[in-house]
XYZ file of C-alpha atoms in Angstrom:
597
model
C 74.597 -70.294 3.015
C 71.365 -69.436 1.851
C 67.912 -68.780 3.778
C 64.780 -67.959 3.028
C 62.915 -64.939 4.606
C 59.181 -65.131 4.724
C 56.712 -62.283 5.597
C 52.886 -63.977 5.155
C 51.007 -60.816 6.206
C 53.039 -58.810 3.958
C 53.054 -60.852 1.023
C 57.086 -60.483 0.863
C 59.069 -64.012 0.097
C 62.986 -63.263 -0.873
C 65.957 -65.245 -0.846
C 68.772 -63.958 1.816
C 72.575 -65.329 1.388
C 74.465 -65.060 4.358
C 78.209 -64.542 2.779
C 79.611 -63.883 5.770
C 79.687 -64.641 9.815
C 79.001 -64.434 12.154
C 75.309 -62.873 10.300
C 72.890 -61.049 13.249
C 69.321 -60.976 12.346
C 67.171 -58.314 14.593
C 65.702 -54.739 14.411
C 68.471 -53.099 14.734
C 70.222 -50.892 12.137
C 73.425 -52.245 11.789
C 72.039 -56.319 11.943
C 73.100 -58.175 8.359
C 69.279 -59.143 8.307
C 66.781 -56.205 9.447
C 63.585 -57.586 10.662
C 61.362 -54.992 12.779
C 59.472 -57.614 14.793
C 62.568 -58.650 16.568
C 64.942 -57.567 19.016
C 67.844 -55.600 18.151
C 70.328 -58.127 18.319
C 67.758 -61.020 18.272
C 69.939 -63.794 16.662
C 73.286 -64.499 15.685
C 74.668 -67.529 12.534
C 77.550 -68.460 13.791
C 80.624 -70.770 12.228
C 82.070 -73.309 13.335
C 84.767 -75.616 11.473
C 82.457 -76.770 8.619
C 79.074 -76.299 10.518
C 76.306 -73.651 10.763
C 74.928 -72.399 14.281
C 71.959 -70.269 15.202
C 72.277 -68.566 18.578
C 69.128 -67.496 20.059
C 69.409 -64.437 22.751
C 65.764 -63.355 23.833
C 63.075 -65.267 23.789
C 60.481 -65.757 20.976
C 62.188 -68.202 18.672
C 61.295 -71.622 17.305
C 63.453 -73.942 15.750
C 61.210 -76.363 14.101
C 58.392 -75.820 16.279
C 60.200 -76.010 19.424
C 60.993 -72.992 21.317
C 64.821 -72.043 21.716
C 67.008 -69.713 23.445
C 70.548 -70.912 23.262
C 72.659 -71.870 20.279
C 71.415 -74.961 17.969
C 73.464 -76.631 14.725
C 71.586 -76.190 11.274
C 70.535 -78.212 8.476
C 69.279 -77.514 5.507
C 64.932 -77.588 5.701
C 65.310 -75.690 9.197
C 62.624 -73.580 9.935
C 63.503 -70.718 12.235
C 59.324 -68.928 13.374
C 59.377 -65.769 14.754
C 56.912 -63.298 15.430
C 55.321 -62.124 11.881
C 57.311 -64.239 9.865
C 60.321 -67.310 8.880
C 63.341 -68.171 7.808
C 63.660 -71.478 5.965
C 67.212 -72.779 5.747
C 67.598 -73.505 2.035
C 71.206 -74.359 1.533
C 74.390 -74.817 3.278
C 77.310 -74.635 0.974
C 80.481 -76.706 1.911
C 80.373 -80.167 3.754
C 83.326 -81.448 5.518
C 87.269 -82.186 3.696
C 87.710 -85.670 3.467
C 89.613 -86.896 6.208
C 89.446 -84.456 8.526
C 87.391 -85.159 12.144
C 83.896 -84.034 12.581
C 82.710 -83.191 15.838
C 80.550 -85.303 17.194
C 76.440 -85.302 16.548
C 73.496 -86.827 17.404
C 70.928 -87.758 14.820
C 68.517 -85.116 14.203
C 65.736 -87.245 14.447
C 66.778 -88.040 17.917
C 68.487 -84.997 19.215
C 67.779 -84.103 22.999
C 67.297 -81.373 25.113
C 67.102 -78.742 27.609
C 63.468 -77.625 28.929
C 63.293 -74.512 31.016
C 60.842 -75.226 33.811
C 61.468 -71.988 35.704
C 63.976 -69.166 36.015
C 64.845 -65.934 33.642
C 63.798 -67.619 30.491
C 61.393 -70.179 31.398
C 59.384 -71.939 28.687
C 63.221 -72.186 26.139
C 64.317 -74.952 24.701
C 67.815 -76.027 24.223
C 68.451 -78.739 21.990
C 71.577 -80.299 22.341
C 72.956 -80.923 19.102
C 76.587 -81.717 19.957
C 78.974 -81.061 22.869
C 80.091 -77.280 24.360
C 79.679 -75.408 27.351
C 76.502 -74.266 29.243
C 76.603 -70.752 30.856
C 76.038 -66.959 31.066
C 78.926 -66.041 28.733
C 78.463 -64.619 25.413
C 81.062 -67.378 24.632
C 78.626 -70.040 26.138
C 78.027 -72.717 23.700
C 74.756 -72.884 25.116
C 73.984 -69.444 26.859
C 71.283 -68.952 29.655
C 70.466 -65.688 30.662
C 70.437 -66.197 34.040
C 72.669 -63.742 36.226
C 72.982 -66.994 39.277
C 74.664 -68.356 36.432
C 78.282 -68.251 36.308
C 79.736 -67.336 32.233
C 80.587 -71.270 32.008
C 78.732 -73.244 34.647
C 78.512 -76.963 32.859
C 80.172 -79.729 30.569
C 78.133 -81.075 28.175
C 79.550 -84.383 26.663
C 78.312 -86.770 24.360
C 79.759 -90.589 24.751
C 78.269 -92.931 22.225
C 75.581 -91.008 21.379
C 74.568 -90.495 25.223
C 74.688 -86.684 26.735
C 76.980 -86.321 30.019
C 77.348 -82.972 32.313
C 80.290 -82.048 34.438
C 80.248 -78.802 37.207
C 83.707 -77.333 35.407
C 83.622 -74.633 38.790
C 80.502 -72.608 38.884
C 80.153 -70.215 42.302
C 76.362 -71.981 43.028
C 76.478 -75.699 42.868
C 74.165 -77.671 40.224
C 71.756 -80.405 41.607
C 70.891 -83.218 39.550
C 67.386 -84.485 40.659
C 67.969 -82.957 44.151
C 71.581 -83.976 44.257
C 74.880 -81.588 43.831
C 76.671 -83.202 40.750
C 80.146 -84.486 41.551
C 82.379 -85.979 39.005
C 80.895 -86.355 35.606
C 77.002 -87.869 35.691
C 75.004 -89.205 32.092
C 71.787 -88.375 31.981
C 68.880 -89.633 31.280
C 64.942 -88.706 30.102
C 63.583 -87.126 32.465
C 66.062 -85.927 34.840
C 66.295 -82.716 36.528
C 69.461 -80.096 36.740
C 69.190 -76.677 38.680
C 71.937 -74.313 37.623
C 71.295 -70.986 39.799
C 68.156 -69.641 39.379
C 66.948 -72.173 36.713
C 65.316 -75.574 36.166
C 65.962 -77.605 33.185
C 64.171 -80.836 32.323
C 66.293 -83.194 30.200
C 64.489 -84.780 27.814
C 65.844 -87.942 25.191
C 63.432 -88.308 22.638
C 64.844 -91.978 21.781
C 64.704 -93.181 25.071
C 61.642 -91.621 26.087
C 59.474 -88.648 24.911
C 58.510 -85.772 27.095
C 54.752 -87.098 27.173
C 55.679 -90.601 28.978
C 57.814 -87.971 31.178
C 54.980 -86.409 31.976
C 52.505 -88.937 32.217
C 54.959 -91.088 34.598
C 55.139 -87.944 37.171
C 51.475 -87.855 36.979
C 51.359 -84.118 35.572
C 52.252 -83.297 39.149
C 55.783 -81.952 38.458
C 55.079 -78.837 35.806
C 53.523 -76.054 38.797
C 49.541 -74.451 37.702
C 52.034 -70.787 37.541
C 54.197 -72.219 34.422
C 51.211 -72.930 32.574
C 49.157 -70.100 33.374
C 52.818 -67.832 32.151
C 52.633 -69.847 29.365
C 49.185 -68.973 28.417
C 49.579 -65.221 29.223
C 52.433 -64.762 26.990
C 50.556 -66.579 24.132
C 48.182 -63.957 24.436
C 50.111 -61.497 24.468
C 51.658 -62.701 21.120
C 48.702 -62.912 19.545
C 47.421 -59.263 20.669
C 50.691 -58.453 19.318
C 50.605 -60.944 15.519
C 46.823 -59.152 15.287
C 48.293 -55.549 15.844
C 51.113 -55.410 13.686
C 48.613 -57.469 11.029
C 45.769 -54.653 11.285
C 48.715 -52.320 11.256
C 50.835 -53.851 8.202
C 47.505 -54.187 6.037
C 46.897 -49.915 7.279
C 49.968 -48.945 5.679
C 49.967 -51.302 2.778
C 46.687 -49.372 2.147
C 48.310 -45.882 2.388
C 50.789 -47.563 0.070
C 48.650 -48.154 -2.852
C 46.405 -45.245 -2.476
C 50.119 -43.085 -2.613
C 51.483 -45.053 -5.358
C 48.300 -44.916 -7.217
C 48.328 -41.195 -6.998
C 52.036 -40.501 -7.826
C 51.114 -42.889 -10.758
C 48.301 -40.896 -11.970
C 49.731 -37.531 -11.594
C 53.350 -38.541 -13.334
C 50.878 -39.848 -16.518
C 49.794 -36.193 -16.670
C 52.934 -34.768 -17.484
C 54.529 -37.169 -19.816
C 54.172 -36.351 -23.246
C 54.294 -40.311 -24.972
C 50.657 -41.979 -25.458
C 52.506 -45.088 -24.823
C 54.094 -43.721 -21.582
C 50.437 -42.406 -20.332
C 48.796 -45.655 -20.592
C 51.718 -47.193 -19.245
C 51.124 -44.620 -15.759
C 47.681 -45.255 -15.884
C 47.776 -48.382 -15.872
C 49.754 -48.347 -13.046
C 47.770 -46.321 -10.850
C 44.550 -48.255 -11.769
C 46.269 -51.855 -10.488
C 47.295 -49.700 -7.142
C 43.807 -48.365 -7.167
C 42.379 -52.152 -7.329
C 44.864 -53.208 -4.466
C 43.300 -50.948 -1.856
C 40.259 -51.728 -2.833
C 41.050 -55.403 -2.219
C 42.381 -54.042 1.331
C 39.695 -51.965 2.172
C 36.710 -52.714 0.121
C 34.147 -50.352 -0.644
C 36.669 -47.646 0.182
C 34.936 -44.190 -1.551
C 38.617 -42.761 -1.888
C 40.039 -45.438 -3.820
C 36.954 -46.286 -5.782
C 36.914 -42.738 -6.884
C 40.480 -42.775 -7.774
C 39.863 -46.317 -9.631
C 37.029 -44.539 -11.477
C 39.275 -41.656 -12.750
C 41.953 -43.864 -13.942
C 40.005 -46.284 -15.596
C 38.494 -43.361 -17.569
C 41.670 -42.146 -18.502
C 43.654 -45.517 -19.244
C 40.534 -46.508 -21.801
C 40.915 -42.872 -23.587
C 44.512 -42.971 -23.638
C 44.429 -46.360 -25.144
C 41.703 -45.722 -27.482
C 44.509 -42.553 -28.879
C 46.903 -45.273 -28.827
C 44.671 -47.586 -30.921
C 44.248 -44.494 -33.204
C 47.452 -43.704 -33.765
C 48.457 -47.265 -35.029
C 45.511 -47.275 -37.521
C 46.960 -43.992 -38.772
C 50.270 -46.191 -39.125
C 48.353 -48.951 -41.229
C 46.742 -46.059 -43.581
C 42.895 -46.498 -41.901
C 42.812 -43.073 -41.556
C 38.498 -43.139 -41.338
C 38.936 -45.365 -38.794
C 41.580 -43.832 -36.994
C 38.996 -40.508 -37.115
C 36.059 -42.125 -35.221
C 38.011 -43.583 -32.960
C 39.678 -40.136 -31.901
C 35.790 -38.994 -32.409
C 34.801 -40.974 -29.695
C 37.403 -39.941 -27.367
C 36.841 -35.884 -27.823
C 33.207 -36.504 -27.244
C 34.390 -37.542 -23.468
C 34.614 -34.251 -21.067
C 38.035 -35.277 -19.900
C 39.830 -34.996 -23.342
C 38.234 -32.213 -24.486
C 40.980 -29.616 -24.006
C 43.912 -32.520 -24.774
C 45.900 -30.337 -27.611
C 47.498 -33.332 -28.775
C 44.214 -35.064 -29.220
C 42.658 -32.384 -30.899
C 45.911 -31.700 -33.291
C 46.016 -35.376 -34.449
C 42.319 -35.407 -35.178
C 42.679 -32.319 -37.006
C 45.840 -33.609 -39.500
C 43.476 -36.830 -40.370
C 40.867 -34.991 -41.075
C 42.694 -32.251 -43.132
C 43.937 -34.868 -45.215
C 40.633 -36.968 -45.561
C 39.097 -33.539 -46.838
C 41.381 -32.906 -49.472
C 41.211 -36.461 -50.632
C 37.801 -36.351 -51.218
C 37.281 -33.465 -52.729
C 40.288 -34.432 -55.241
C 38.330 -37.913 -55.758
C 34.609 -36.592 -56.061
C 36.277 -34.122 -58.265
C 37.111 -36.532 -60.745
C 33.980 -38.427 -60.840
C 32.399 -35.174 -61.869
C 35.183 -34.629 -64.566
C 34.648 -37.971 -65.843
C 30.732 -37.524 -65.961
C 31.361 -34.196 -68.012
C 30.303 -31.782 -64.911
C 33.282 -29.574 -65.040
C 31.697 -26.631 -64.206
C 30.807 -29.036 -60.173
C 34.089 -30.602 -60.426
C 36.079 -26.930 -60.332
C 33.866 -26.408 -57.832
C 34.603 -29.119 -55.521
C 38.472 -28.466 -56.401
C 38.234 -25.588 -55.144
C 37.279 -26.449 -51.563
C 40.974 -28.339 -51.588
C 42.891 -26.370 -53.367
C 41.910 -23.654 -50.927
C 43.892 -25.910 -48.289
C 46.357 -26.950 -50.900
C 46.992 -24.058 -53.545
C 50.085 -25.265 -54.729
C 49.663 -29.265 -54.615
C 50.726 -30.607 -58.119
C 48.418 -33.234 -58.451
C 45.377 -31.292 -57.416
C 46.835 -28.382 -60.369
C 47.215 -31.424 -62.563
C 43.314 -31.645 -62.295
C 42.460 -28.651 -62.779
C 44.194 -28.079 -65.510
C 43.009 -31.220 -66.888
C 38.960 -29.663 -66.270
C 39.868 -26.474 -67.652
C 41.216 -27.864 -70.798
C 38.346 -30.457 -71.422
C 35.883 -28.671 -73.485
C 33.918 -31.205 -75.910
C 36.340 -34.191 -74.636
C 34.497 -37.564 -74.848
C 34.536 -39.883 -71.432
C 37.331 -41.778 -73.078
C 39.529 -38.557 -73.470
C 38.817 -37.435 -69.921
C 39.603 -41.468 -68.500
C 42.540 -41.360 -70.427
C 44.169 -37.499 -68.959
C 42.956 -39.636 -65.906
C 45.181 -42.427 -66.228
C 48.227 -40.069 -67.458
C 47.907 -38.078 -64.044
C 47.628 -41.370 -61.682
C 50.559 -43.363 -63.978
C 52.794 -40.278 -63.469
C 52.320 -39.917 -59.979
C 53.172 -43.833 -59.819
C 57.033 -42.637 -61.012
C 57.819 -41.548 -58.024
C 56.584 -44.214 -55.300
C 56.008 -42.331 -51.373
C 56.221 -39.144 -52.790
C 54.248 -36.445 -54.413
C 55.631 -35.928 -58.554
C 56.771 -32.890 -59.577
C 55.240 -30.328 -61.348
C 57.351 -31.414 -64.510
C 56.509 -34.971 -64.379
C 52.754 -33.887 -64.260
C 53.298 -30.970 -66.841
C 51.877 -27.995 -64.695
C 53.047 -24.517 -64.080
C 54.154 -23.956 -60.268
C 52.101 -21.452 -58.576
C 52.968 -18.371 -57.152
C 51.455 -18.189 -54.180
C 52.584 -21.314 -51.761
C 50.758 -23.288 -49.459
C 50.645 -21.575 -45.578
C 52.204 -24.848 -42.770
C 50.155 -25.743 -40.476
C 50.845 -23.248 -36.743
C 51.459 -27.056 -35.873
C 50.962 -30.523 -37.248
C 52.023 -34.132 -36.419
C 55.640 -34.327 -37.765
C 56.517 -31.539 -35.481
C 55.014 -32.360 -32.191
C 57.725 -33.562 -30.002
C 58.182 -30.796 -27.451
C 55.240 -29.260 -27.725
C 54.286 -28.767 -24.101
C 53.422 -31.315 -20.904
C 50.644 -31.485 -18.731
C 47.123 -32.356 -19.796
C 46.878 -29.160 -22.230
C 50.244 -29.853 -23.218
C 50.880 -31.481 -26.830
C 53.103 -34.130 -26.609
C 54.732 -36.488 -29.061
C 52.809 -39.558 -29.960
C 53.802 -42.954 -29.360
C 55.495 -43.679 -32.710
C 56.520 -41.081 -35.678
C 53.237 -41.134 -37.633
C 54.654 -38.242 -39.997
C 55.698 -40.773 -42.960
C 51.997 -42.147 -42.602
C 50.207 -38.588 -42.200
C 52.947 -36.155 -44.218
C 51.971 -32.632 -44.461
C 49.271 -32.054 -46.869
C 51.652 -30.429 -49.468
C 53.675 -33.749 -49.462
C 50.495 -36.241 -49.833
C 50.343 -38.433 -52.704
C 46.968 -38.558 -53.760
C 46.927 -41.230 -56.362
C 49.590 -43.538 -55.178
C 51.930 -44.180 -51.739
C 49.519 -42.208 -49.357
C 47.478 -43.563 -47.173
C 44.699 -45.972 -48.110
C 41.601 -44.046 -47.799
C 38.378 -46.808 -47.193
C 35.121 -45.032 -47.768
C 36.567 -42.257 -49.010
C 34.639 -40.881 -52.074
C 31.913 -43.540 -51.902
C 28.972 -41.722 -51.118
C 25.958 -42.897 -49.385
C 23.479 -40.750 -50.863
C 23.537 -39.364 -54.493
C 26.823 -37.496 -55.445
C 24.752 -34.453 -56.945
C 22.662 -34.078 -53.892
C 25.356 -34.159 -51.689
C 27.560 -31.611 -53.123
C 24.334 -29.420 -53.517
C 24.357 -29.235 -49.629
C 28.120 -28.764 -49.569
C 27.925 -25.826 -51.868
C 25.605 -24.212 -49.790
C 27.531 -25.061 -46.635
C 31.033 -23.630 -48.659
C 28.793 -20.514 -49.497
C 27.453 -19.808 -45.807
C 31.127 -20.115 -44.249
C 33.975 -18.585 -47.103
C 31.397 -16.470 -48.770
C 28.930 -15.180 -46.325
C 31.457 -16.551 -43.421
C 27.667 -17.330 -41.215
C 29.214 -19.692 -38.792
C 26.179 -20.484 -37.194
C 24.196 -20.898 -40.410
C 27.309 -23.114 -41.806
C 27.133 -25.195 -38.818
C 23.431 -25.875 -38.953
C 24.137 -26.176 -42.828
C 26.770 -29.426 -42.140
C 24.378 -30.957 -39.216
C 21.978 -31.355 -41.702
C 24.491 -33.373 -43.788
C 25.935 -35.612 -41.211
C 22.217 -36.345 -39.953
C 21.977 -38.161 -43.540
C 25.637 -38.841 -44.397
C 27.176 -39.131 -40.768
C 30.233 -40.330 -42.301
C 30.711 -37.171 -44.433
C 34.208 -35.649 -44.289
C 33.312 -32.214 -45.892
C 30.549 -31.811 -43.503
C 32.874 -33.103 -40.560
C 35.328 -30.680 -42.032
C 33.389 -27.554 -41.896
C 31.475 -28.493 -38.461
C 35.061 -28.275 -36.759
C 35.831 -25.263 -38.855
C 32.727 -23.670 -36.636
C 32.844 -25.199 -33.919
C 37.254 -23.677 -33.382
C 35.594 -20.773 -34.737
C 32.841 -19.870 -31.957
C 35.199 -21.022 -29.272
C 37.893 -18.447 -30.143
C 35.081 -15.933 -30.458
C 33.602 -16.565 -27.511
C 36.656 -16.531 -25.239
C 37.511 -13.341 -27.152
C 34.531 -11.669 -26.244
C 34.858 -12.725 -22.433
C 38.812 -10.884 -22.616
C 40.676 -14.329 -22.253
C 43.341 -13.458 -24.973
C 45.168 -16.361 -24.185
C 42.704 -19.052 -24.671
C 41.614 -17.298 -27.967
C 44.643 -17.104 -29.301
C 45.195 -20.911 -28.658
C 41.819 -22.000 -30.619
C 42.150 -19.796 -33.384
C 45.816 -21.205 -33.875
C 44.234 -24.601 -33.485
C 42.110 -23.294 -36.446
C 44.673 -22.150 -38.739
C 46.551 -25.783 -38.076
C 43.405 -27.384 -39.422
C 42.599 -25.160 -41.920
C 46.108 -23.512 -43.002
C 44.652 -20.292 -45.334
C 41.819 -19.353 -43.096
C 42.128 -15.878 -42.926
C 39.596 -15.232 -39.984
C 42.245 -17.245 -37.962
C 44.886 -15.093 -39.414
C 43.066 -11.748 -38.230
C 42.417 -13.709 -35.067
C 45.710 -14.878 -33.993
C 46.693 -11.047 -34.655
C 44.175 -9.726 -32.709
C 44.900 -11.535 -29.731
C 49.314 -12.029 -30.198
């Protein structure tokens, strides 16, 4: 059997299969079906041969829209109200063998029954669905909780679709409009039985409806003090349905202002950009529920505020991270740009780590491609020059020796020549597709000296710390698409690099203000001078990367100083690591990190 269990105020609609019986519904623990509204032991589905019953034992029930307290059969599209809530019955599972006897039933359309006028549970209906036994007794077929009662007080019979009651022996008599019922006696709509303490009206909806009852006795029979008990306990019902409503909608408040928290403070600690958007997206939709409970509210429009600022951040890194994936690495850079400018990001390691590797690598590639437009325009003397600013980051990168070698040995070479030692370098670097050719295959001498690692980059993140300094892993392995710099390809199977060596301004006059910004920073090592120097570029080339390069060089740099000078060794020590990550040979980081360590 199936039912259907309905909460409106609570928004809560689930299916309930009763697999075994008899099923008790009420507030108590140990019921099949807990429901809080109800008594402990409120209601009981019951079996019998191939039928369903639901016996009613206090008061407050509906079957239908008429009030019960007794036992009535079910049939599938029942509708059993209580306070706060319904059951619908949905399905009921086996009909009857062939060729066996059914018990006798009324139509439902036409089913009679039992009206309380006064007594114990005045105001219950009893509809009489099929024959059984009337009485006190838990065993009652139709039980009435009246202690004048005796545990099985009446007969009921149904001849040809007609209901008959028989005293079967109760201690007080029952009266039958007035009279004390001898024998066996049918009734019909309209009559009266008192049984003890209690009045029932029968009523036979096919013969004639409780209205024409009514209206044939003139009114005169239903006393002022039933309807005025009526009316009392319908307001108390409805003091008690608006209660438990402003009380449900309290704590479905304190719900979503909990969840939303727990939601918010998990993101912090979980080291996935995928997992933090995930949490804060989360806590913003439980944010937006209390809001829609109590609008207006200033804690949870606070709360909304915060994790709406977070969620677009965190999914702006995300956003980042998958350009980095399709090789937009420029685009992957202002995006994380946009984010660090926020307050709330500012001291996100991972954040700054990723922006760092991306802009390491744009650096190098466009000093090793604005180095060969000066080779190939016979400036060798500007084209070592700008080589130098990589191969500072890079000293033992093959294709960036490759080049050098190739300016050092140009001499008188005509533009042709130079194309040509061009083309050799970029069709040799081709032989060896996602990776970076070897210094055979480009015909250069390995270095000595050998390129510092990063204190971290992006291929070794996972780990790295939790919380909202912490450095966590990103969302999906981005070290094929951003390799270390010693592994990057720069002519072929690295990523695509839009922009990248198209300047905006004239080549010469831009690499005029980037020698003098490489001057005030390695040579003089003026890091306020450098950083005014690189302003000045990005106020007329905003998009460039040597500029951007050098800024963040500075700006790392006076942080570390500055928390050095106030005794914070810790927080030092963590921005001039952050330096050496971006810029792997900076020796003021080196001194730094030993310094503080």
């Amino acid at each position: 059997m199936k039912l259907v269990l309905q909460l409106p105020y609570s928004g809560v609609e689930r299916e309930v299969t009763v697999e075994k019986v008899p099923f008790t519904i009420g507030s108590a623990p140990t019921s099949d079906l807990v429901i809080a509204t109800l008594a402990p032991e409120h209601m009981v589905i019951e079996r019998k041969g191939e039928s369903y019953f639901l016996a009613v034992k206090h008061p407050g029930i509906k079957v239908n829209d008429k009030p019960l307290m007794g036992e009535v059969l079910l049939f599938e599209g029942d509708k059993i109200v209580f306070l706060g809530g319904r059951l619908l019955v949905k399905e009921i599972p086996v009909a009857l063998e062939e060729g066996s006897q059914a018990t006798q039933f009324l139509p439902m359309e036409e089913l009679p029954y039992f009206k309380v006028l006064s007594g114990p549970v005045m105001g219950a209906v009893y509809e009489v669905s099929g024959p059984g036994t009337l009485g006190r007794g838990e065993d009652a077929d139709y039980r009435v909780d009246d202690p004048y009662i005796s545990r099985r007080h009446l007969q009921i019979h149904i001849i040809n679709e007609k209901v008959e009651v028989e005293d079967i022996g109760g201690k007080n008599p029952v009266l039958i409009n007035g009279k004390p019922l001898l024998g066996r006696a049918r009734l019909a709509s309209g009559d009266e039985l008192v049984i003890g303490k209690t009045r029932l009206l029968f009523i036979d909806p096919a013969e004639k409806s409780e209205s024409e009852v009514f209206a044939s006795r003139g009114g005169k029979r239903v006393p002022i003090a039933v309807w005025a008990s009526i009316g009392a306990v319908a307001i108390i019902l409805v003091g008690i349905g608006v209660f438990l409503f402003f009380q449900q909608r309290a704590q479905a408040y304190t719900n979503a202002i909990s969840g939303g928290k727990s939601a918010f403070s998990s993101a912090q600690f979980i080291t996935e950009t995928e997992g933090r958007v995930r949490e804060y997206s989360r806590a913003e939709a439980s944010f937006k529920k209390a809001l829609s409970i109590k609008k207006n509210d200033p804690e949870a429009t606070e709360w909304l505020t915060r994790s709406q600022k977070y969620l677009q951040g965190w999914r702006s890194v995300a956003r980042a991270e998958t350009l980095v994936t399709q090789g937009n690495l420029s685009e992957a850079l202002a995006t994380l740009e946009a984010v660090m400018a926020e307050p709330e990001f500012r001291d996100e390691r991972y954040i700054a780590y990723l922006y760092d590797d991306i802009m390491r690598t744009l650096f190098i590639a466009d000093a090793y491609n604005d180095a060969k437009r000066l080779y190939l325009e016979g400036k060798d003397k500007e084209a070592l020059s700008v080589l130098s600013m990589a191969l500072a980051r890079a000293p033992d990168h093959p294709q960036l020796l490759a080049l050098e070698q190739a300016i050092k040995s140009a001499k008188r070479e005509t533009p042709a020549q130079r194309q040509e030692k061009l083309t050799a370098i970029a069709q040799k670097s081709k032989t060896a597709p996602g990776s970076v050719p070897s210094y055979t295959e480009l015909g250069v001498k390995k270095p000595e000296v050998k390129m510092t690692e990063p204190t971290i980059n992006i291929s070794k993140t996972t780990g790295l710390g939790t919380g909202s300094s912490g450095l966590g892993k990103p969302s999906v392995d981005l070290s094929a698409q951003l390799p270390s710099v010693e592994k990057l390809n720069l002519e072929s199977g690295g990523p695509k690099l839009p922009g990248v060596g198209e300047p905006t301004i004239s080549l010469d006059t831009k690499l005029d203000k980037v020698g003098e910004l490489k001057k005030a920073y390695e040579e003089e090592h003026n890091v306020d001078k450098a950083y005014r120097i690189a302003q000045q570029i990005l106020n007329d080339d905003p998009q460039n990367t040597k500029a951007k390069f050098y800024a963040r060089l500075c700006e790392l740099e006076r942080k570390a100083r500055a928390y050095e000078e106030k005794g914070d060794k810790e927080k030092a020590l963590e921005y001039w690591k952050q330096l050496l990550n971006l810029d792997p040979n900076n020796k003021w980081a080196k001194e730094g990190i030993k310094r503080n360590s």
